Amino acid sequence: MRIGRKVRFKKPSRNVIWLISVVLVVLVLLIYNIFRAEQPHLMVISTGSPGGIYYPLGGAMAEVISRNVEGVRCDSEATSGSVENIRLVGNKESDLGMATENAAYKGARGEYPFAREYPIKALFNMYSAPLHIITIEGKGINS
C-alpha cells in the first residue's frame, strides 16, 4: 500500500445492512427491558420515637403492606410523633403518618402548634386511647 492511496471498501449488501439493523434493534430492546424492570413504589409511614407505641405499630404496618400489596415497598421512619408526622404528610414528604386525634384536628385547621392548615385525611382509628380531663379543686366542677 502506498502512502496517499485511497482505500476502497466494498459496499455492504442489503442483507448485511438488514441483519445489522435487526441485531441493533434486538439489543436495544433487550437493554431497555433490563433497565425498565418495574421498581416497586416506595411508600413511607411516619411513626414516632423508638420507645413509643407508634414506632413498632408503624413497622408492623409497613411489613404487612410490603408483603400484601403488589408493586409497593413500604418503610416506616422514626419521627418525633404526631405534630411532625402531620407536617411531613401535609408537605408530601411522607405518605402516611400516625397522629393523635387532637393533633390531627389542629393540623387540619391550622391551630397551634401549626402555623398553617395541612391537607390531611384520617384513614382509621389505630387504637382506643382514653382522654382524661382534670381540673383543680374549688372550680365548682364535680363530674
Short mmCIF file of C-alpha atoms in Angstrom, two decimals:
data_model
loop_
_atom_site.label_atom_id
_atom_site.label_comp_id
_atom_site.label_asym_id
_atom_site.label_seq_id
_atom_site.Cartn_x
_atom_site.Cartn_y
_atom_site.Cartn_z
CA MET A 1 0.00 0.00 0.00
CA ARG A 2 1.35 3.35 -0.99
CA ILE A 3 1.03 6.47 1.12
CA GLY A 4 -1.76 8.70 -0.09
CA ARG A 5 -3.62 5.93 -1.87
CA LYS A 6 -7.33 5.77 -1.10
CA VAL A 7 -8.58 2.54 0.31
CA ARG A 8 -11.88 1.48 -1.15
CA PHE A 9 -14.28 -0.56 0.91
CA LYS A 10 -16.78 -2.83 -0.68
CA LYS A 11 -20.33 -1.51 -0.23
CA PRO A 12 -22.22 -3.82 2.16
CA SER A 13 -25.13 -5.70 0.68
CA ARG A 14 -28.72 -5.02 1.67
CA ASN A 15 -28.81 -8.32 3.53
CA VAL A 16 -25.87 -7.31 5.70
CA ILE A 17 -27.38 -3.90 6.44
CA TRP A 18 -30.73 -5.55 7.26
CA LEU A 19 -29.07 -8.08 9.57
CA ILE A 20 -27.08 -5.40 11.42
CA SER A 21 -30.26 -3.32 11.82
CA VAL A 22 -32.19 -6.26 13.25
CA VAL A 23 -29.37 -7.11 15.67
CA LEU A 24 -29.18 -3.48 16.86
CA VAL A 25 -32.95 -3.29 17.40
CA VAL A 26 -32.93 -6.54 19.36
CA LEU A 27 -30.02 -5.32 21.51
CA VAL A 28 -31.74 -2.01 22.21
CA LEU A 29 -34.96 -3.82 23.21
CA LEU A 30 -33.09 -6.22 25.47
CA ILE A 31 -31.20 -3.42 27.19
CA TYR A 32 -34.40 -1.39 27.55
CA ASN A 33 -36.25 -4.31 29.16
CA ILE A 34 -33.39 -5.00 31.56
CA PHE A 35 -33.30 -1.40 32.82
CA ARG A 36 -37.03 -0.85 32.70
CA ALA A 37 -37.77 -3.61 35.19
CA GLU A 38 -40.58 -2.35 37.37
CA GLN A 39 -39.25 -0.81 40.54
CA PRO A 40 -41.68 -1.08 43.43
CA HIS A 41 -43.35 2.13 44.54
CA LEU A 42 -41.86 3.26 47.84
CA MET A 43 -44.38 4.19 50.50
CA VAL A 44 -43.25 5.77 53.78
CA ILE A 45 -45.10 5.65 57.10
CA SER A 46 -44.04 8.27 59.65
CA THR A 47 -44.31 6.78 63.12
CA GLY A 48 -42.84 8.05 66.38
CA SER A 49 -39.87 7.57 68.65
CA PRO A 50 -38.48 4.03 69.06
CA GLY A 51 -39.65 3.98 72.69
CA GLY A 52 -43.31 4.67 71.90
CA ILE A 53 -46.21 2.68 70.50
CA TYR A 54 -46.28 4.33 67.05
CA TYR A 55 -42.83 3.02 66.10
CA PRO A 56 -43.46 -0.76 66.39
CA LEU A 57 -47.04 -0.37 65.13
CA GLY A 58 -45.85 1.52 62.04
CA GLY A 59 -43.10 -1.03 61.41
CA ALA A 60 -45.64 -3.85 61.52
CA MET A 61 -48.00 -1.97 59.20
CA ALA A 62 -45.15 -1.37 56.73
CA GLU A 63 -44.30 -5.06 56.76
CA VAL A 64 -47.92 -6.10 56.14
CA ILE A 65 -48.28 -3.61 53.28
CA SER A 66 -44.99 -4.70 51.66
CA ARG A 67 -45.98 -8.37 51.83
CA ASN A 68 -49.53 -7.97 50.59
CA VAL A 69 -49.66 -5.02 48.18
CA GLU A 70 -48.13 -5.90 44.83
CA GLY A 71 -45.71 -3.32 43.46
CA VAL A 72 -45.34 -1.47 46.78
CA ARG A 73 -42.41 -1.48 49.17
CA CYS A 74 -43.32 0.20 52.43
CA ASP A 75 -40.88 1.54 55.01
CA SER A 76 -41.51 3.15 58.37
CA GLU A 77 -39.47 6.03 59.74
CA ALA A 78 -38.93 7.17 63.28
CA THR A 79 -40.10 10.72 63.97
CA SER A 80 -40.84 12.89 66.98
CA GLY A 81 -44.53 11.97 66.75
CA SER A 82 -47.91 13.39 65.81
CA VAL A 83 -47.03 17.03 65.08
CA GLU A 84 -44.03 16.15 62.91
CA ASN A 85 -45.99 13.42 61.13
CA ILE A 86 -48.76 15.86 60.21
CA ARG A 87 -46.21 18.28 58.80
CA LEU A 88 -44.46 15.50 56.86
CA VAL A 89 -47.68 14.20 55.33
CA GLY A 90 -49.04 17.70 54.73
CA ASN A 91 -45.82 18.67 52.93
CA LYS A 92 -45.88 15.41 50.90
CA GLU A 93 -42.63 14.24 52.48
CA SER A 94 -44.32 11.10 53.82
CA ASP A 95 -47.23 9.03 52.51
CA LEU A 96 -48.85 8.09 55.82
CA GLY A 97 -48.37 9.42 59.33
CA MET A 98 -49.63 8.42 62.74
CA ALA A 99 -51.21 11.13 64.84
CA THR A 100 -53.43 11.65 67.83
CA GLU A 101 -56.94 12.96 67.18
CA ASN A 102 -56.33 16.36 68.74
CA ALA A 103 -53.10 16.95 66.80
CA ALA A 104 -54.77 15.91 63.54
CA TYR A 105 -57.70 18.25 64.24
CA LYS A 106 -55.37 21.18 64.95
CA GLY A 107 -53.19 20.38 61.93
CA ALA A 108 -56.17 20.32 59.58
CA ARG A 109 -57.40 23.67 60.98
CA GLY A 110 -54.00 25.37 61.25
CA GLU A 111 -54.25 25.83 65.00
CA TYR A 112 -51.30 25.92 67.42
CA PRO A 113 -48.70 24.33 67.17
CA PHE A 114 -49.23 24.53 63.41
CA ALA A 115 -48.58 27.74 61.50
CA ARG A 116 -50.94 26.78 58.66
CA GLU A 117 -53.61 24.27 57.66
CA TYR A 118 -52.42 20.91 56.34
CA PRO A 119 -54.46 18.96 53.77
CA ILE A 120 -54.63 15.71 55.72
CA LYS A 121 -57.28 12.99 55.92
CA ALA A 122 -57.93 10.42 58.62
CA LEU A 123 -57.90 6.82 57.40
CA PHE A 124 -58.71 4.83 60.53
CA ASN A 125 -58.52 4.80 64.31
CA MET A 126 -55.36 2.88 65.25
CA TYR A 127 -56.35 2.05 68.80
CA SER A 128 -58.59 3.36 71.56
CA ALA A 129 -56.98 5.95 73.77
CA PRO A 130 -58.72 7.27 76.89
CA LEU A 131 -58.98 11.02 77.36
CA HIS A 132 -58.57 12.30 80.90
CA ILE A 133 -59.93 15.73 81.72
CA ILE A 134 -58.84 17.15 85.06
CA THR A 135 -59.43 20.35 86.98
CA ILE A 136 -58.35 21.85 90.25
CA GLU A 137 -60.35 21.86 93.45
CA GLY A 138 -62.59 24.84 94.09
CA LYS A 139 -63.71 25.45 90.49
CA GLY A 140 -67.21 24.09 91.04
CA ILE A 141 -66.70 21.21 88.64
CA ASN A 142 -67.76 17.98 90.34
CA SER A 143 -68.22 15.50 87.49
#
